[in-house]
Amino acid sequence: MAAASAKALGGTATEEWGKKLYGSDPVGRKTYDAFLEMLDGDFTRLVPLIEDMDPALRARRQTFDWMGTAEMLEEAAGTKPERASWKAMAGAFRLLSVWRRPVWDEEKSVAMLEPFTKLPRDVRKKIVDAIVSYKGPLAERLRYSYSSKLPPLLRKKLVTDPELVRLLAHSLPSAHARAAMMSQMGKQPPEVVKEIAQIDLDLARDDDADALCAAANGFAQGGDRAEAITLLREGETKFGYPDRQRIRRLLFSMLRSESPSPSRPPRPGTGQSLSQFPALAEEIKQREAQAGLPAVELAMAKGDVYSMLGDSAKAGVAYGEAFGLATDATLQRIAWACWAGHDRKAAWAGREGLNAVFANANAETVPELAELACHVLGSGILVGEEEQALEWATSRLPALRKTPGGSRALGFLLLWRLLSADADPATVLRDADQDLVNLDDNSLLSLVDSFCGGSRISVHLAEGDVDQRLEKLLESRRNHPDWRVAASAALAVMPHFHDLRQGPYLWRKVLLACPVPSQPDGQADTLPKVEPISEEECQKLCMGVTESCIATLAKATPRDSALVVRNFLDVSSDMLQREGGKRFLSQAQALSLGAVAYSGEHSLRSRPIAQFLKRHVEGLRKCEAPEAMVQEYGSAVSKAFPDDRDIQQFLASLEAAPKP
């Protein structure tokens, strides 16, 4: 207020007031001078000012109320035109308050920012420019605060201001985040869209194709399509595969949109004609006439064009030609995958051309090889050459088993073998023990789910329609699910979980899927009959799964043992609370006793699990368990926690509970 008042008086007031108010205080005088600059419309020192003020304020145990000062300036300015600079400085303080405010409330934040949005556009631009150009030690905190606090307001249209959108764009960490923001914020002025595109371009590294594509899209949306096309042409030559293909496809898409929509619909199965898109046809002609363009690049470009136009026949021919011409392993992988996407049978017939690709001595370090193997395996099965596909995969997947794609392929092979008509599940699972080690937890769970009644088979082998067609094929092979296979699979996969908390969930799922011998099996006459299962065999298999689950506790680490035990007790007590839980009384009791014993051996605290102990006893009472079983549980808890007061009270409540 002193700076504003002195500025209003004019003359030598600013200098005289500065000396009188601050004397030799360097921080006070620097702050005063910075405020004078802001009143002149220069906000360069807006954020650096905080670097100077904060240490001095902490030393004096004082704070600066940015929001209160802004409101005071606005009230003093009133409606006087000569005091417009006061409101501008107040708007800058309001934007700083967004960052400095520790507690964030949407309703209050809208009221906080609304006066800023009413400032002239050029003033708001100066303030935002001052914030985004700051590169000092507070920059990271500044950007994090704006990137977390502004999106909800702009996405819900609680505040609408292109300058705030620009500030948010500068605060976001990546081109992907900015693209997501633009899709949520709705239509913005062309100059804002182009500036965001320029942000992506400025921040793009030599290996950041995402930022390049985002920048090109931004320029196109901002109305500068020529700049976007030029940018993509330069990027296509600078980047290698697979980024080069992505950039080229985006370029072709923009060229295609320059032509009017065809008036005549394409014939079924042929796609659209290249002649219907003059700009795109001219691009291909120029590439054909370009001296020095490798033939494989021209073939890939033609394949991309015909693929975009929906002409699978021509796309398949072009990609097949590119595969035959390619000498680089990466390009061979991409060309074959594109070829298979349009002409799967021809691509499968030409798989021998991939031998050199899979001869890589460091296959485990190239995840893309495993992804390609998944695609080849799926293609072979879908064209009807199952035996050749399995033989091909069996010879190549062992070297890829430690990659994500190799793990998925091995899981698929295991499922395929289990569903074979003449397969012995126990033998298949025993032989596949080394493969199970490399499967992730989701793949292990999915494998068992496939044999639990009512569960849909889920395939995650390749992309697109390959997985969907393989799922239908496997469903047709499954016929009627045999729960014995589910139990055997659970026994096999239980020791291989990376997250030990998955074990109890699988235990519960398998037990709940166990068929009831007294009920009709519901098998259709057209399906092969599954041998009926007795209750004795059910109980035996369920107890085997329970013991296998308990054994996994030995792998728990001190860091996660408390969470794992809590999970075991939660699931076992939940089983007793469910309808039909009485049938698995002994298994739930065994699982809970195993977790209790582990807690005692490793001196775990009882407080986090006390509620589950009580819930288990309630479940025992609900299932009308024998009193001896309740007392057995109480004795085990007492032994595990001998000196725990809460546990002793819990045990006393067991003694006082009425006997059923």
mmCIF file of C-alpha atoms in Angstrom, residues 94-366:
data_model
loop_
_atom_site.group_PDB
_atom_site.id
_atom_site.type_symbol
_atom_site.label_atom_id
_atom_site.label_comp_id
_atom_site.label_asym_id
_atom_site.label_seq_id
_atom_site.Cartn_x
_atom_site.Cartn_y
_atom_site.Cartn_z
ATOM 1 C CA ARG A 94 -4.162 -13.665 -6.314
ATOM 2 C CA LEU A 95 -2.354 -15.970 -8.722
ATOM 3 C CA LEU A 96 0.465 -16.338 -6.211
ATOM 4 C CA SER A 97 -2.129 -17.209 -3.551
ATOM 5 C CA VAL A 98 -3.117 -20.268 -5.581
ATOM 6 C CA TRP A 99 0.415 -21.535 -5.132
ATOM 7 C CA ARG A 100 0.943 -20.427 -1.541
ATOM 8 C CA ARG A 101 -2.417 -21.563 -0.185
ATOM 9 C CA PRO A 102 -1.891 -24.825 1.795
ATOM 10 C CA VAL A 103 -5.569 -25.834 1.972
ATOM 11 C CA TRP A 104 -7.465 -25.947 -1.315
ATOM 12 C CA ASP A 105 -11.212 -25.506 -1.562
ATOM 13 C CA GLU A 106 -12.950 -25.274 -4.941
ATOM 14 C CA GLU A 107 -15.586 -22.737 -3.932
ATOM 15 C CA LYS A 108 -13.048 -20.421 -2.304
ATOM 16 C CA SER A 109 -10.591 -20.868 -5.149
ATOM 17 C CA VAL A 110 -13.185 -19.749 -7.711
ATOM 18 C CA ALA A 111 -13.809 -16.584 -5.697
ATOM 19 C CA MET A 112 -10.046 -16.128 -5.438
ATOM 20 C CA LEU A 113 -9.392 -16.326 -9.187
ATOM 21 C CA GLU A 114 -12.490 -14.592 -10.564
ATOM 22 C CA PRO A 115 -11.099 -11.023 -10.202
ATOM 23 C CA PHE A 116 -7.942 -12.143 -12.020
ATOM 24 C CA THR A 117 -9.976 -13.402 -14.996
ATOM 25 C CA LYS A 118 -11.628 -9.949 -15.290
ATOM 26 C CA LEU A 119 -8.323 -8.155 -15.831
ATOM 27 C CA PRO A 120 -7.462 -7.081 -19.404
ATOM 28 C CA ARG A 121 -6.003 -9.919 -21.498
ATOM 29 C CA ASP A 122 -2.635 -8.182 -21.987
ATOM 30 C CA VAL A 123 -2.229 -7.721 -18.223
ATOM 31 C CA ARG A 124 -3.055 -11.364 -17.503
ATOM 32 C CA LYS A 125 -0.591 -12.417 -20.195
ATOM 33 C CA LYS A 126 2.202 -10.379 -18.573
ATOM 34 C CA ILE A 127 1.534 -11.965 -15.179
ATOM 35 C CA VAL A 128 1.467 -15.497 -16.575
ATOM 36 C CA ASP A 129 4.600 -14.824 -18.650
ATOM 37 C CA ALA A 130 6.432 -13.702 -15.504
ATOM 38 C CA ILE A 131 5.500 -16.949 -13.715
ATOM 39 C CA VAL A 132 6.286 -19.387 -16.538
ATOM 40 C CA SER A 133 9.607 -17.696 -17.374
ATOM 41 C CA TYR A 134 10.876 -18.132 -13.818
ATOM 42 C CA LYS A 135 13.680 -20.747 -13.630
ATOM 43 C CA GLY A 136 14.828 -20.306 -10.028
ATOM 44 C CA PRO A 137 14.899 -22.738 -7.083
ATOM 45 C CA LEU A 138 11.147 -22.465 -6.484
ATOM 46 C CA ALA A 139 10.199 -23.390 -10.072
ATOM 47 C CA GLU A 140 9.508 -27.068 -9.383
ATOM 48 C CA ARG A 141 7.231 -26.330 -6.416
ATOM 49 C CA LEU A 142 5.489 -23.637 -8.411
ATOM 50 C CA ARG A 143 4.706 -25.930 -11.349
ATOM 51 C CA TYR A 144 3.627 -28.816 -9.141
ATOM 52 C CA SER A 145 1.152 -26.601 -7.287
ATOM 53 C CA TYR A 146 -0.453 -25.184 -10.428
ATOM 54 C CA SER A 147 -0.562 -28.582 -12.159
ATOM 55 C CA SER A 148 -2.487 -30.076 -9.220
ATOM 56 C CA LYS A 149 -4.796 -27.168 -8.287
ATOM 57 C CA LEU A 150 -5.886 -25.667 -11.604
ATOM 58 C CA PRO A 151 -7.130 -28.770 -13.538
ATOM 59 C CA PRO A 152 -10.322 -29.376 -11.473
ATOM 60 C CA LEU A 153 -11.379 -25.740 -11.866
ATOM 61 C CA LEU A 154 -10.767 -25.606 -15.607
ATOM 62 C CA ARG A 155 -12.125 -29.081 -16.341
ATOM 63 C CA LYS A 156 -15.416 -28.334 -14.559
ATOM 64 C CA LYS A 157 -15.600 -24.902 -16.211
ATOM 65 C CA LEU A 158 -15.699 -23.270 -12.758
ATOM 66 C CA VAL A 159 -13.137 -20.825 -14.125
ATOM 67 C CA THR A 160 -12.701 -20.109 -17.842
ATOM 68 C CA ASP A 161 -9.618 -18.207 -18.913
ATOM 69 C CA PRO A 162 -7.189 -19.036 -21.744
ATOM 70 C CA GLU A 163 -4.304 -17.529 -19.778
ATOM 71 C CA LEU A 164 -4.906 -19.965 -16.918
ATOM 72 C CA VAL A 165 -4.967 -22.775 -19.484
ATOM 73 C CA ARG A 166 -1.611 -21.526 -20.758
ATOM 74 C CA LEU A 167 -0.212 -21.403 -17.230
ATOM 75 C CA LEU A 168 -1.369 -24.961 -16.621
ATOM 76 C CA ALA A 169 0.154 -26.139 -19.915
ATOM 77 C CA HIS A 170 3.546 -24.753 -18.889
ATOM 78 C CA SER A 171 3.220 -26.454 -15.505
ATOM 79 C CA LEU A 172 2.452 -29.962 -16.773
ATOM 80 C CA PRO A 173 5.407 -32.342 -17.027
ATOM 81 C CA SER A 174 4.909 -33.984 -20.440
ATOM 82 C CA ALA A 175 3.347 -33.724 -23.872
ATOM 83 C CA HIS A 176 1.000 -36.582 -23.015
ATOM 84 C CA ALA A 177 -0.293 -34.687 -19.966
ATOM 85 C CA ARG A 178 -0.824 -31.540 -22.029
ATOM 86 C CA ALA A 179 -2.710 -33.473 -24.707
ATOM 87 C CA ALA A 180 -4.988 -34.966 -22.050
ATOM 88 C CA MET A 181 -5.542 -31.496 -20.605
ATOM 89 C CA MET A 182 -6.523 -30.046 -23.974
ATOM 90 C CA SER A 183 -9.057 -32.807 -24.557
ATOM 91 C CA GLN A 184 -10.675 -32.011 -21.196
ATOM 92 C CA MET A 185 -10.663 -28.206 -21.394
ATOM 93 C CA GLY A 186 -12.665 -27.960 -24.595
ATOM 94 C CA LYS A 187 -12.076 -25.490 -27.424
ATOM 95 C CA GLN A 188 -9.449 -22.806 -26.771
ATOM 96 C CA PRO A 189 -8.397 -19.743 -28.804
ATOM 97 C CA PRO A 190 -6.087 -20.650 -31.722
ATOM 98 C CA GLU A 191 -3.214 -18.594 -30.305
ATOM 99 C CA VAL A 192 -3.352 -20.550 -27.021
ATOM 100 C CA VAL A 193 -3.434 -23.877 -28.855
ATOM 101 C CA LYS A 194 -0.433 -22.861 -30.969
ATOM 102 C CA GLU A 195 1.492 -21.706 -27.911
ATOM 103 C CA ILE A 196 0.884 -25.045 -26.196
ATOM 104 C CA ALA A 197 2.124 -26.740 -29.362
ATOM 105 C CA GLN A 198 5.227 -24.556 -29.218
ATOM 106 C CA ILE A 199 5.726 -25.637 -25.588
ATOM 107 C CA ASP A 200 5.730 -29.257 -26.726
ATOM 108 C CA LEU A 201 8.165 -28.429 -29.496
ATOM 109 C CA ASP A 202 10.520 -26.473 -27.248
ATOM 110 C CA LEU A 203 10.573 -29.208 -24.623
ATOM 111 C CA ALA A 204 10.912 -32.033 -27.155
ATOM 112 C CA ARG A 205 14.177 -33.910 -26.965
ATOM 113 C CA ASP A 206 15.794 -35.576 -29.944
ATOM 114 C CA ASP A 207 14.223 -38.870 -28.865
ATOM 115 C CA ASP A 208 10.795 -37.553 -27.809
ATOM 116 C CA ALA A 209 8.415 -38.436 -30.636
ATOM 117 C CA ASP A 210 5.395 -37.950 -28.342
ATOM 118 C CA ALA A 211 6.190 -34.252 -27.943
ATOM 119 C CA LEU A 212 6.742 -33.868 -31.691
ATOM 120 C CA CYS A 213 3.370 -35.449 -32.539
ATOM 121 C CA ALA A 214 1.631 -33.400 -29.842
ATOM 122 C CA ALA A 215 3.187 -30.215 -31.215
ATOM 123 C CA ALA A 216 2.100 -31.075 -34.756
ATOM 124 C CA ASN A 217 -1.454 -31.738 -33.598
ATOM 125 C CA GLY A 218 -1.418 -28.447 -31.699
ATOM 126 C CA PHE A 219 -0.300 -26.438 -34.743
ATOM 127 C CA ALA A 220 -2.975 -28.128 -36.872
ATOM 128 C CA GLN A 221 -5.702 -27.370 -34.335
ATOM 129 C CA GLY A 222 -4.448 -23.811 -34.079
ATOM 130 C CA GLY A 223 -4.950 -23.338 -37.819
ATOM 131 C CA ASP A 224 -1.293 -23.607 -38.889
ATOM 132 C CA ARG A 225 -1.515 -26.897 -40.785
ATOM 133 C CA ALA A 226 1.454 -26.046 -43.013
ATOM 134 C CA GLU A 227 3.724 -25.746 -39.974
ATOM 135 C CA ALA A 228 2.400 -29.070 -38.655
ATOM 136 C CA ILE A 229 3.100 -30.878 -41.929
ATOM 137 C CA THR A 230 6.594 -29.378 -42.164
ATOM 138 C CA LEU A 231 7.312 -30.473 -38.620
ATOM 139 C CA LEU A 232 6.187 -34.030 -39.337
ATOM 140 C CA ARG A 233 8.242 -34.254 -42.533
ATOM 141 C CA GLU A 234 11.357 -33.258 -40.613
ATOM 142 C CA GLY A 235 10.536 -35.666 -37.794
ATOM 143 C CA GLU A 236 10.039 -38.622 -40.138
ATOM 144 C CA THR A 237 13.626 -38.403 -41.329
ATOM 145 C CA LYS A 238 15.043 -37.701 -37.861
ATOM 146 C CA PHE A 239 13.429 -40.564 -35.916
ATOM 147 C CA GLY A 240 13.885 -44.301 -36.362
ATOM 148 C CA TYR A 241 11.313 -47.080 -36.157
ATOM 149 C CA PRO A 242 8.770 -47.478 -34.609
ATOM 150 C CA ASP A 243 8.477 -43.690 -34.055
ATOM 151 C CA ARG A 244 9.053 -43.027 -37.745
ATOM 152 C CA GLN A 245 5.969 -45.007 -38.714
ATOM 153 C CA ARG A 246 3.830 -43.226 -36.129
ATOM 154 C CA ILE A 247 4.954 -39.813 -37.379
ATOM 155 C CA ARG A 248 4.419 -40.834 -41.015
ATOM 156 C CA ARG A 249 0.902 -42.071 -40.298
ATOM 157 C CA LEU A 250 0.046 -38.783 -38.594
ATOM 158 C CA LEU A 251 1.432 -36.921 -41.620
ATOM 159 C CA PHE A 252 -0.686 -39.001 -44.004
ATOM 160 C CA SER A 253 -3.735 -38.425 -41.832
ATOM 161 C CA MET A 254 -3.287 -34.653 -42.083
ATOM 162 C CA LEU A 255 -2.785 -34.842 -45.842
ATOM 163 C CA ARG A 256 -5.896 -36.965 -46.140
ATOM 164 C CA SER A 257 -7.972 -34.416 -44.232
ATOM 165 C CA GLU A 258 -6.968 -31.695 -46.715
ATOM 166 C CA SER A 259 -9.101 -33.407 -49.371
ATOM 167 C CA PRO A 260 -12.922 -33.224 -49.303
ATOM 168 C CA SER A 261 -14.752 -36.315 -48.148
ATOM 169 C CA PRO A 262 -15.467 -38.750 -51.023
ATOM 170 C CA SER A 263 -19.004 -38.532 -52.340
ATOM 171 C CA ARG A 264 -19.008 -42.231 -53.306
ATOM 172 C CA PRO A 265 -18.767 -44.876 -50.552
ATOM 173 C CA PRO A 266 -16.112 -47.577 -51.079
ATOM 174 C CA ARG A 267 -16.993 -51.032 -52.340
ATOM 175 C CA PRO A 268 -17.214 -53.622 -49.540
ATOM 176 C CA GLY A 269 -13.796 -55.078 -48.703
ATOM 177 C CA THR A 270 -11.841 -52.643 -50.918
ATOM 178 C CA GLY A 271 -11.543 -49.544 -48.780
ATOM 179 C CA GLN A 272 -11.254 -46.055 -50.221
ATOM 180 C CA SER A 273 -9.331 -45.239 -53.380
ATOM 181 C CA LEU A 274 -6.100 -43.264 -53.203
ATOM 182 C CA SER A 275 -7.272 -41.146 -56.156
ATOM 183 C CA GLN A 276 -10.061 -39.730 -53.974
ATOM 184 C CA PHE A 277 -7.448 -37.861 -51.894
ATOM 185 C CA PRO A 278 -5.316 -35.669 -54.194
ATOM 186 C CA ALA A 279 -2.888 -34.436 -51.518
ATOM 187 C CA LEU A 280 -2.215 -37.975 -50.356
ATOM 188 C CA ALA A 281 -1.828 -39.300 -53.908
ATOM 189 C CA GLU A 282 0.608 -36.484 -54.710
ATOM 190 C CA GLU A 283 2.645 -37.369 -51.618
ATOM 191 C CA ILE A 284 3.044 -40.974 -52.791
ATOM 192 C CA LYS A 285 3.993 -39.821 -56.318
ATOM 193 C CA GLN A 286 6.678 -37.545 -54.886
ATOM 194 C CA ARG A 287 8.071 -40.389 -52.811
ATOM 195 C CA GLU A 288 8.134 -42.685 -55.840
ATOM 196 C CA ALA A 289 10.076 -40.053 -57.767
ATOM 197 C CA GLN A 290 12.395 -39.192 -54.874
ATOM 198 C CA ALA A 291 15.972 -40.154 -55.662
ATOM 199 C CA GLY A 292 17.753 -42.102 -52.965
ATOM 200 C CA LEU A 293 14.638 -43.163 -51.052
ATOM 201 C CA PRO A 294 15.157 -46.815 -50.022
ATOM 202 C CA ALA A 295 12.667 -49.204 -51.581
ATOM 203 C CA VAL A 296 11.729 -50.571 -48.164
ATOM 204 C CA GLU A 297 10.747 -47.071 -46.989
ATOM 205 C CA LEU A 298 8.554 -46.590 -50.050
ATOM 206 C CA ALA A 299 6.892 -49.967 -49.478
ATOM 207 C CA MET A 300 6.232 -49.135 -45.817
ATOM 208 C CA ALA A 301 4.782 -45.754 -46.802
ATOM 209 C CA LYS A 302 2.434 -47.395 -49.308
ATOM 210 C CA GLY A 303 1.415 -49.954 -46.704
ATOM 211 C CA ASP A 304 0.618 -47.171 -44.217
ATOM 212 C CA VAL A 305 -1.469 -45.316 -46.804
ATOM 213 C CA TYR A 306 -3.498 -48.338 -47.905
ATOM 214 C CA SER A 307 -3.954 -49.410 -44.280
ATOM 215 C CA MET A 308 -5.348 -45.969 -43.425
ATOM 216 C CA LEU A 309 -7.695 -46.127 -46.427
ATOM 217 C CA GLY A 310 -8.961 -49.581 -45.393
ATOM 218 C CA ASP A 311 -7.623 -51.451 -48.437
ATOM 219 C CA SER A 312 -6.296 -54.565 -46.673
ATOM 220 C CA ALA A 313 -5.332 -56.397 -49.859
ATOM 221 C CA LYS A 314 -2.999 -53.674 -51.117
ATOM 222 C CA ALA A 315 -1.716 -52.939 -47.601
ATOM 223 C CA GLY A 316 -0.857 -56.615 -47.114
ATOM 224 C CA VAL A 317 1.045 -56.728 -50.416
ATOM 225 C CA ALA A 318 2.974 -53.547 -49.575
ATOM 226 C CA TYR A 319 3.904 -54.674 -46.065
ATOM 227 C CA GLY A 320 4.904 -58.104 -47.392
ATOM 228 C CA GLU A 321 7.191 -56.419 -49.904
ATOM 229 C CA ALA A 322 8.668 -54.249 -47.148
ATOM 230 C CA PHE A 323 9.326 -57.331 -45.020
ATOM 231 C CA GLY A 324 11.166 -58.986 -47.892
ATOM 232 C CA LEU A 325 13.321 -55.889 -48.462
ATOM 233 C CA ALA A 326 14.071 -55.074 -44.814
ATOM 234 C CA THR A 327 17.512 -55.868 -43.434
ATOM 235 C CA ASP A 328 17.209 -54.092 -40.081
ATOM 236 C CA ALA A 329 15.826 -56.334 -37.327
ATOM 237 C CA THR A 330 13.542 -53.627 -35.910
ATOM 238 C CA LEU A 331 12.048 -52.864 -39.313
ATOM 239 C CA GLN A 332 11.618 -56.577 -40.021
ATOM 240 C CA ARG A 333 9.626 -56.986 -36.801
ATOM 241 C CA ILE A 334 7.374 -54.028 -37.571
ATOM 242 C CA ALA A 335 6.849 -54.954 -41.220
ATOM 243 C CA TRP A 336 5.902 -58.547 -40.357
ATOM 244 C CA ALA A 337 3.453 -57.434 -37.654
ATOM 245 C CA CYS A 338 1.796 -55.002 -40.104
ATOM 246 C CA TRP A 339 1.727 -57.711 -42.763
ATOM 247 C CA ALA A 340 0.033 -60.157 -40.402
ATOM 248 C CA GLY A 341 -2.536 -57.525 -39.515
ATOM 249 C CA HIS A 342 -3.745 -57.442 -43.124
ATOM 250 C CA ASP A 343 -2.866 -60.869 -44.531
ATOM 251 C CA ARG A 344 -2.328 -63.255 -41.638
ATOM 252 C CA LYS A 345 -2.067 -66.390 -43.759
ATOM 253 C CA ALA A 346 0.622 -64.996 -46.058
ATOM 254 C CA ALA A 347 2.554 -63.574 -43.126
ATOM 255 C CA TRP A 348 2.495 -66.931 -41.329
ATOM 256 C CA ALA A 349 3.751 -68.629 -44.486
ATOM 257 C CA GLY A 350 6.649 -66.155 -44.576
ATOM 258 C CA ARG A 351 7.635 -66.602 -40.908
ATOM 259 C CA GLU A 352 10.950 -68.225 -41.840
ATOM 260 C CA GLY A 353 12.152 -64.771 -42.771
ATOM 261 C CA LEU A 354 12.142 -63.993 -39.038
ATOM 262 C CA ASN A 355 14.773 -66.614 -38.201
ATOM 263 C CA ALA A 356 17.579 -64.070 -38.324
ATOM 264 C CA VAL A 357 15.587 -61.736 -36.066
ATOM 265 C CA PHE A 358 15.135 -64.403 -33.391
ATOM 266 C CA ALA A 359 18.786 -65.464 -33.633
ATOM 267 C CA ASN A 360 19.673 -62.469 -31.456
ATOM 268 C CA ALA A 361 22.037 -63.677 -28.724
ATOM 269 C CA ASN A 362 20.651 -61.066 -26.301
ATOM 270 C CA ALA A 363 16.997 -61.913 -26.845
ATOM 271 C CA GLU A 364 16.154 -61.444 -23.148
ATOM 272 C CA THR A 365 17.099 -57.768 -23.385
ATOM 273 C CA VAL A 366 14.833 -57.082 -26.409
#
